[in-house]
Coordinates of C-alpha atoms in Angstrom, one line a residue:
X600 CA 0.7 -14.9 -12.8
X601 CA -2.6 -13.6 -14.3
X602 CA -5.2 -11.8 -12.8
X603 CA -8.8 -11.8 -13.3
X604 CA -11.8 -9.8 -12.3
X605 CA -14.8 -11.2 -12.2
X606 CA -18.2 -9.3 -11.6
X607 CA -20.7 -10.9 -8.8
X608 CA -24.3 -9.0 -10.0
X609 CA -26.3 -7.6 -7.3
X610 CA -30.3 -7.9 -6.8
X611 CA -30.7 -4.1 -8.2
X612 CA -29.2 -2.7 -11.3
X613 CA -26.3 -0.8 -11.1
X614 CA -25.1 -3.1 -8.3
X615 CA -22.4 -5.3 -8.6
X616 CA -18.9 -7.2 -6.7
X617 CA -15.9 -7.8 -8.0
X618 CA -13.9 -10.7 -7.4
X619 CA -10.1 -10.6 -7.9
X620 CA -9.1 -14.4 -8.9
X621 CA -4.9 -15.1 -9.1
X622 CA -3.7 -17.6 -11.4
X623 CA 0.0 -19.4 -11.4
X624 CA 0.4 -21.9 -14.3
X625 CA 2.4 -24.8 -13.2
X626 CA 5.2 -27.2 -15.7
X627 CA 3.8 -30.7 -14.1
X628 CA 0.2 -31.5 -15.0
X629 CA 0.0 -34.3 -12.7
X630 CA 1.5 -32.1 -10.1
X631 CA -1.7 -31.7 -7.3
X632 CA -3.6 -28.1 -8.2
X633 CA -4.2 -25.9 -5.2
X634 CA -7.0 -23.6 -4.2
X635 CA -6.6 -20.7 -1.9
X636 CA -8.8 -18.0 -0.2
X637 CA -9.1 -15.8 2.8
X638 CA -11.4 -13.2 4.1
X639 CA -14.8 -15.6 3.5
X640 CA -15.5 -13.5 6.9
X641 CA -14.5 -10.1 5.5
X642 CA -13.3 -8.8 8.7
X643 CA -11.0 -11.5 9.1
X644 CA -7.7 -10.0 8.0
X645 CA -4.4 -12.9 8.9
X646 CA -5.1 -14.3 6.1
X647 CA -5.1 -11.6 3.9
X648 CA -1.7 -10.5 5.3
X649 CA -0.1 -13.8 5.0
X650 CA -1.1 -14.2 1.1
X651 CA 0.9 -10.4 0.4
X652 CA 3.9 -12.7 1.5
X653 CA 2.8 -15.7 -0.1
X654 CA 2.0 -14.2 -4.1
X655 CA 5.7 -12.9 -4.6
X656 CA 7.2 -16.3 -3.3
X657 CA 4.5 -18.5 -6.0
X658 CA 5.3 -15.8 -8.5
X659 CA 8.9 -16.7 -7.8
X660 CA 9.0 -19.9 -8.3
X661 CA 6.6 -19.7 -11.2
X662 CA 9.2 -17.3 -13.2
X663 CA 12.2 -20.3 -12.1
X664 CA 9.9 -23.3 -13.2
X665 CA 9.8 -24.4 -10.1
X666 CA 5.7 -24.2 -9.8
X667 CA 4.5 -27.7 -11.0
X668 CA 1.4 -27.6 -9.7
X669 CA -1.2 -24.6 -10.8
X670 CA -2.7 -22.8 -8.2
X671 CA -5.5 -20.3 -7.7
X672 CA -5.8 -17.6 -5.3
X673 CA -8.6 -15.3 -3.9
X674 CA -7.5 -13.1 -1.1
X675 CA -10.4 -11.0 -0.6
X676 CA -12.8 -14.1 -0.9
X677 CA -15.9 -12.0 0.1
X678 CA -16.3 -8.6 -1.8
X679 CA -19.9 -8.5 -0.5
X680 CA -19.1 -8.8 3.3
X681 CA -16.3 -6.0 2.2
X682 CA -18.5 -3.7 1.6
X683 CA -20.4 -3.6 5.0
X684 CA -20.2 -1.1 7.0
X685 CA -22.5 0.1 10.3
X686 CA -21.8 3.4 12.0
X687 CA -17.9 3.1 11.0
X688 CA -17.8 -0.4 12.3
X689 CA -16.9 -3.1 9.8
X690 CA -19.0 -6.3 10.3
X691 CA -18.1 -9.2 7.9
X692 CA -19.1 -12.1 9.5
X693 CA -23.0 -11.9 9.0
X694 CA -25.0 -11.1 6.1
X695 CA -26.5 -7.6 6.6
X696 CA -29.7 -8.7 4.3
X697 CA -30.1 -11.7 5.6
X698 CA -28.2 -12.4 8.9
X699 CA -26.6 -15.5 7.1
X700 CA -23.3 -16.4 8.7
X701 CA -21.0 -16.2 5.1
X702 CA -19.3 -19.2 6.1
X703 CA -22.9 -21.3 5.9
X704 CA -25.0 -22.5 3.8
X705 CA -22.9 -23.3 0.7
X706 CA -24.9 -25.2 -2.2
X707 CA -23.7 -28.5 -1.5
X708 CA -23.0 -30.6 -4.8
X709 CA -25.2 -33.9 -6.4
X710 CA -23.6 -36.8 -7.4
X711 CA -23.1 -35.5 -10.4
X712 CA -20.6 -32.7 -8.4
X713 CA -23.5 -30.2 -9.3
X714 CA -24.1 -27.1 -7.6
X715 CA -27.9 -25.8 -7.7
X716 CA -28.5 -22.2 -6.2
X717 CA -32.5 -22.4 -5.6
X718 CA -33.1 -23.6 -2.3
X719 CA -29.5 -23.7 -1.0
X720 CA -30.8 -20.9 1.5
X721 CA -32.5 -17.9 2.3
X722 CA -29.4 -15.8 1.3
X723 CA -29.5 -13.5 -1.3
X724 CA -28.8 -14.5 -5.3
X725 CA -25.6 -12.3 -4.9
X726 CA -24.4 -14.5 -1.9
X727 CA -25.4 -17.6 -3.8
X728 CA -23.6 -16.4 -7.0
X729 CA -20.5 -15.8 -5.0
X730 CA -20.8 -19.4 -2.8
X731 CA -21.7 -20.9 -6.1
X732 CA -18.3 -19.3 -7.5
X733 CA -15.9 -19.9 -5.0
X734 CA -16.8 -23.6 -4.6
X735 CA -16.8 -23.8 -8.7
X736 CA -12.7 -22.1 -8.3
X737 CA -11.7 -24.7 -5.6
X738 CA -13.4 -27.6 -7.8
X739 CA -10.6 -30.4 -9.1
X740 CA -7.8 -29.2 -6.8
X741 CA -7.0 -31.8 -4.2
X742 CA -5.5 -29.0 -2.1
X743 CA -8.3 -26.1 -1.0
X744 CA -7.2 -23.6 1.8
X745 CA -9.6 -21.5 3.4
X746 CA -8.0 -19.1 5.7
X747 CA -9.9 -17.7 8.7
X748 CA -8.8 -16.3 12.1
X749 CA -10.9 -16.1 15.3
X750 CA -11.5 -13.2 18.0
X751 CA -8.1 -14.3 20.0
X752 CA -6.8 -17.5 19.6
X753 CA -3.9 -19.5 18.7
X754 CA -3.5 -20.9 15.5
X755 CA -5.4 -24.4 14.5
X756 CA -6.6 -26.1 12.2
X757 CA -10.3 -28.3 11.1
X758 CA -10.0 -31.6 9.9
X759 CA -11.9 -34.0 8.2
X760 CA -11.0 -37.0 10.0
X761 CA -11.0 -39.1 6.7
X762 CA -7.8 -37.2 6.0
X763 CA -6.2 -37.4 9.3
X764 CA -3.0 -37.7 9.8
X765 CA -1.7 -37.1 6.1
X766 CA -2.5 -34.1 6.9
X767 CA -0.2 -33.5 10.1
X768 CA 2.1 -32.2 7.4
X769 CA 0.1 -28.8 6.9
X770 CA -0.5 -28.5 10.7
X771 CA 3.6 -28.8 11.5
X772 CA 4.2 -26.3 8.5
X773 CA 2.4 -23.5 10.2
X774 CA 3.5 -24.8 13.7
X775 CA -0.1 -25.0 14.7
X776 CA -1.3 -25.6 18.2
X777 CA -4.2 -27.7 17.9
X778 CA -6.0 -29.3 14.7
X779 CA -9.6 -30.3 15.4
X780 CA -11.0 -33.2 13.4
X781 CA -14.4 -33.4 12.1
X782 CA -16.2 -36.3 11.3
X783 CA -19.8 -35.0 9.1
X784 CA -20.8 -31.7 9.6
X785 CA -24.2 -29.7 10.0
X786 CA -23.9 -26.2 8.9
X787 CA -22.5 -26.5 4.9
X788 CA -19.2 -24.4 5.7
X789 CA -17.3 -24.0 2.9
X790 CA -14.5 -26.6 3.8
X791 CA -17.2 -29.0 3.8
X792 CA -18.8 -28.2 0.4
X793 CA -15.5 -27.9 -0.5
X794 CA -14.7 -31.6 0.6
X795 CA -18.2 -32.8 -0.8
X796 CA -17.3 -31.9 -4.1
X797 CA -14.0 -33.6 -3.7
X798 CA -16.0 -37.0 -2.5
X799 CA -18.4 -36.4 -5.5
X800 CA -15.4 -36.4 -8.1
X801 CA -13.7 -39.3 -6.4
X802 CA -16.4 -41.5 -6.0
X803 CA -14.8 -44.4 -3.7
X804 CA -11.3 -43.7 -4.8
X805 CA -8.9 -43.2 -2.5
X806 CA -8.9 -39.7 -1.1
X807 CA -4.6 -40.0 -0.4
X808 CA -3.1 -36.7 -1.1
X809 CA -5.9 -34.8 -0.9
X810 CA -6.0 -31.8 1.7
X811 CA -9.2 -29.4 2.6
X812 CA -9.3 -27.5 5.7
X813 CA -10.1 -23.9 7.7
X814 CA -7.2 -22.7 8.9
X815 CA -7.5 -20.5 11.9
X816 CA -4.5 -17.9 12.0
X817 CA -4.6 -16.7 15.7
X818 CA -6.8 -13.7 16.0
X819 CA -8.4 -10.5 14.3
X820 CA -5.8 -8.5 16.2
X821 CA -2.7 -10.7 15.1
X822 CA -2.4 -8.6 11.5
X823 CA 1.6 -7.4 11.6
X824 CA 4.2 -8.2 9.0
X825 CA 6.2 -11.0 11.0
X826 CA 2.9 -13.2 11.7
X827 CA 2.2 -12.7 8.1
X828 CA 5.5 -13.7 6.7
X829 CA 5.6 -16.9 9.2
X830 CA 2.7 -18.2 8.0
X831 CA 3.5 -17.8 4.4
X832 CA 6.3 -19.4 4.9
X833 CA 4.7 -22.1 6.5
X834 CA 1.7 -22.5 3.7
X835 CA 4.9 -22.7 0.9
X836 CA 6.8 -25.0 2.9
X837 CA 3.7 -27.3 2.9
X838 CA 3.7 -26.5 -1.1
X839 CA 7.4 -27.8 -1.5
X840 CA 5.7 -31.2 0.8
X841 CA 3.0 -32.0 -1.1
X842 CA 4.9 -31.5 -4.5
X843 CA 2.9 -28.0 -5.9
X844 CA 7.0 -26.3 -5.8
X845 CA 9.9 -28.8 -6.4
X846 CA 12.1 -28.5 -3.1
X847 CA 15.3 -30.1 -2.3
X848 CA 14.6 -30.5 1.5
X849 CA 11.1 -32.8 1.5
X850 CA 11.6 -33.3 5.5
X851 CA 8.2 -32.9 7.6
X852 CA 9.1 -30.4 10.8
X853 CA 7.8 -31.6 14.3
X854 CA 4.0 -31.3 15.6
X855 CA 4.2 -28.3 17.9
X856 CA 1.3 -29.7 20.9
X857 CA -0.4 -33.2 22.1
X858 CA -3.3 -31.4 20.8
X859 CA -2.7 -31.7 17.0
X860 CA -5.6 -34.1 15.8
X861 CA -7.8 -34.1 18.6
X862 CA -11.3 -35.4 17.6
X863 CA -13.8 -32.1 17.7
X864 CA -16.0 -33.9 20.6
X865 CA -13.2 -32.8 22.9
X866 CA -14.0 -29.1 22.5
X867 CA -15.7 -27.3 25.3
X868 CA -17.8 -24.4 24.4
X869 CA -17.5 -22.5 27.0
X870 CA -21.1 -19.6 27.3
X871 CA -22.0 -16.9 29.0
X872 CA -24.1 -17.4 32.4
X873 CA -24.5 -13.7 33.0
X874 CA -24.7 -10.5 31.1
X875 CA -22.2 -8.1 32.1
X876 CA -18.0 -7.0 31.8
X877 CA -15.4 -10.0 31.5
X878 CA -12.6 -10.5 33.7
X879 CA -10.2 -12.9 32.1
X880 CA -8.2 -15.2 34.1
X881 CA -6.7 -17.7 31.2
X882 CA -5.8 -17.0 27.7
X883 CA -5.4 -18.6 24.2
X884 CA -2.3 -21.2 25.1
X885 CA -2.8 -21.7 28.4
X886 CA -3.0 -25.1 29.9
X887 CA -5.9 -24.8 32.9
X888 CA -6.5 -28.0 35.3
X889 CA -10.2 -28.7 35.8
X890 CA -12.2 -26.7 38.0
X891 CA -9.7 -23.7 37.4
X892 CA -11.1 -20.1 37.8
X893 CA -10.7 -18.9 33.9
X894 CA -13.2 -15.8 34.1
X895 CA -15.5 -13.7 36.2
X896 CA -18.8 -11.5 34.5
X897 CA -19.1 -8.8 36.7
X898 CA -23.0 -7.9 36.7
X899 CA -23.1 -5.5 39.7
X900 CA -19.7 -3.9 40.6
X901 CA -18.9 -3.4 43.8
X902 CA -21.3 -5.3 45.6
X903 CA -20.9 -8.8 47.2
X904 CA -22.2 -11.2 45.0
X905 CA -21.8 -8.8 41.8
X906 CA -19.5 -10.9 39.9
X907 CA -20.2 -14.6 38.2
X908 CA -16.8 -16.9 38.3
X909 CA -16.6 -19.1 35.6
X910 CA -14.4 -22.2 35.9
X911 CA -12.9 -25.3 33.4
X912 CA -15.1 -27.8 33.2
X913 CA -11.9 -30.4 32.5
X914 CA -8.4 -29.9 32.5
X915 CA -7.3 -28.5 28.6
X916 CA -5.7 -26.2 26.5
X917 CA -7.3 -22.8 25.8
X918 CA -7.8 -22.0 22.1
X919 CA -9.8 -19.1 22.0
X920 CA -11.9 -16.3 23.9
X921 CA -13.8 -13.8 23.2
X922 CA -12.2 -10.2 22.0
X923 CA -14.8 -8.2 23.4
X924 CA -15.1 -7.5 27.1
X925 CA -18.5 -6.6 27.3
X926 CA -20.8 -9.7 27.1
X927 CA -24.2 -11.2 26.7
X928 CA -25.8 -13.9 28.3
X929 CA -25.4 -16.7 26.5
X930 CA -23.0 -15.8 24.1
X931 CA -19.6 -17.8 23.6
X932 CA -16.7 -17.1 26.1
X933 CA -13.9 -20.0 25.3
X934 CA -13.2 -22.7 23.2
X935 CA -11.0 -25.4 25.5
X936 CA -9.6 -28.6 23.5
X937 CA -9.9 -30.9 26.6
X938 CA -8.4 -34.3 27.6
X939 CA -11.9 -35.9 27.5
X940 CA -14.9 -35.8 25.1
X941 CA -17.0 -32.4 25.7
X942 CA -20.9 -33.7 27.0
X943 CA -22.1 -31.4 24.3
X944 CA -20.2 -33.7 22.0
X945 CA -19.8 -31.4 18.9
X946 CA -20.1 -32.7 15.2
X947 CA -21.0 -29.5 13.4
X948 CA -20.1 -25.7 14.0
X949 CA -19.1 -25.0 17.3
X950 CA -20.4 -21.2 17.1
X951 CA -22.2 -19.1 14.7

């Protein structure tokens, strides 16, 4: 394995990121090449975890020619969101110079499979060089990773439908609970720059084989060495599938849940109708039949009337909630996967 170092420039002198880039040569040049990342949202730390399992197992099987497929790795994806800090509180989601969700706004690519910086967005030139970069890394691999986690959750995946179900194989290999298919989206994530540029290479070819997604591993709080190890066992497995390691055992394990390739119209956001402290009734896993009481918001404690009840809005399956228990009106409370199309009828992100 090599390691690079790249340098991100800032906007003033003297300021400057450095990206850490890991590369594994593999034997097979027609093998498929793979692209993965984590920590986009710098706080975000499973996925981090999981590749301190998954290097020494590539660098393995690299040293046994066994890697036929080369693959590239970024763990810490987001040196600039690293870096931010507030009062001893890490926030890595959000641009502090420009309030940019890092996971938005990624130059998407011409028909040419170009990426122009000007006018992408109103980040800065240092986010841009670092978009720009990580989208030029994942270019000509049919496999591209990009490893998230949400406040508490369970672990899923998103989709684009195109590839659905080829890519069951990926959601049975880390024994996820739901996988969320997406049709176009809105918001120029980095899985869908990332899938752009794929459709920009392959013109009208066929797209078989191909594999780009977000995966969600649980929550920010599910960082411990057995979670880690599980899922890189699970992300090699799918390795030794697709043909990036040469395996002997090529069978596909079983899709955990009924709600593996569920269209992302069947999410229910679930807001805030009152400002105030949360008192959870249902958590990430649970199955809730519609109508079910899943929260109250107490606004007033202690007096009659002082707490707002929250309740399904259709029978589902709970994949996330919110970590904190102090809330604001209007913020997000749940995501539920339900057994009917959402009447918000999501295409694009389904938070900021």
């Amino acid at each position: 394995m090599k390691t690079e170092i790249e340098t991100i420039r800032g906007e003033t002198p003297g300021l400057s990121y450095e990206l850490i880039v890991h590369r594994l040569t593999g034997s097979d040049p027609e093998a498929p090449g793979v692209y993965i990342q984590s920590a986009l949202h710098a706080d975000e730390r499973p996925g981090v975890a999981a590749m301190h399992f998954l290097i020494p197992m590539l660098e393995s099987a690299e040293r046994q020619g066994r890697l036929r497929g080369s693959v590239t790795l970024v763990p810490h994806a987001n040196p600039i969101g690293a870096a931010q800090h507030l009062f001893g509180t890490h926030m890595g989601r959000f641009s502090g110079a420009t309030r940019i969700n890092f996971n938005r706004d990624f130059p998407v690519p011409d028909v040419d499979g170009n990426r122009a910086l000007e006018g992408a967005s109103a980040a800065t030139f240092a986010e841009l060089r670092l978009k720009s970069r990580l989208l030029e890394l994942a270019d000509d691999c049919p496999i591209v990773l990009d490893l998230h986690c949400d406040d508490e959750g369970v672990q899923y995946l998103y989709i684009p439908e195109v590839l659905w179900p080829e890519m069951a194989d990926l959601a049975a290999c880390l024994d996820a609970e739901a996988a969320l298919l997406w049709d176009k989206g809105s918001d120029r994530a980095f899985e869908e720059a990332a899938f752009e540029q794929i459709r920009a290479r392959a013109a009208n070819a066929d797209l078989s084989g191909h594999c780009v997604t977000t995966v969600e591993l649980r929550g920010q709080a599910d960082v411990d060495a057995a979670s880690a190890r599980k899922d890189a066992e699970g992300l090699f497995r799918f390795l030794q599938l697709r043909g990036v390691v040469s395996a002997e055992d090529t069978q596909v394990p079983s899709l955990r849940s009924d709600f593996v390739g569920k269209p992302i119209r069947y999410v229910d956001m679930i807001h805030a109708p009152a400002g105030g402290t949360i008192l959870y009734h249902a958590k990430p896993g649970d199955r809730v039949e519609a109508g079910a009481l899943i929260a109250e918001i107490i606004t007033d404690p202690g007096v009659r009337d002082g707490a707002v009840e929250i309740h399904a809005p259709q029978a589902g399956y709970v994949l996330t909630r919110r970590s904190r228990r102090f809330i604001r009106m209007g913020d997000d409370l749940f995501k539920i996967i339900g057994e009917n199309a959402s009447v918000e009828s999501y295409e694009g992100a389904l938070e900021d």
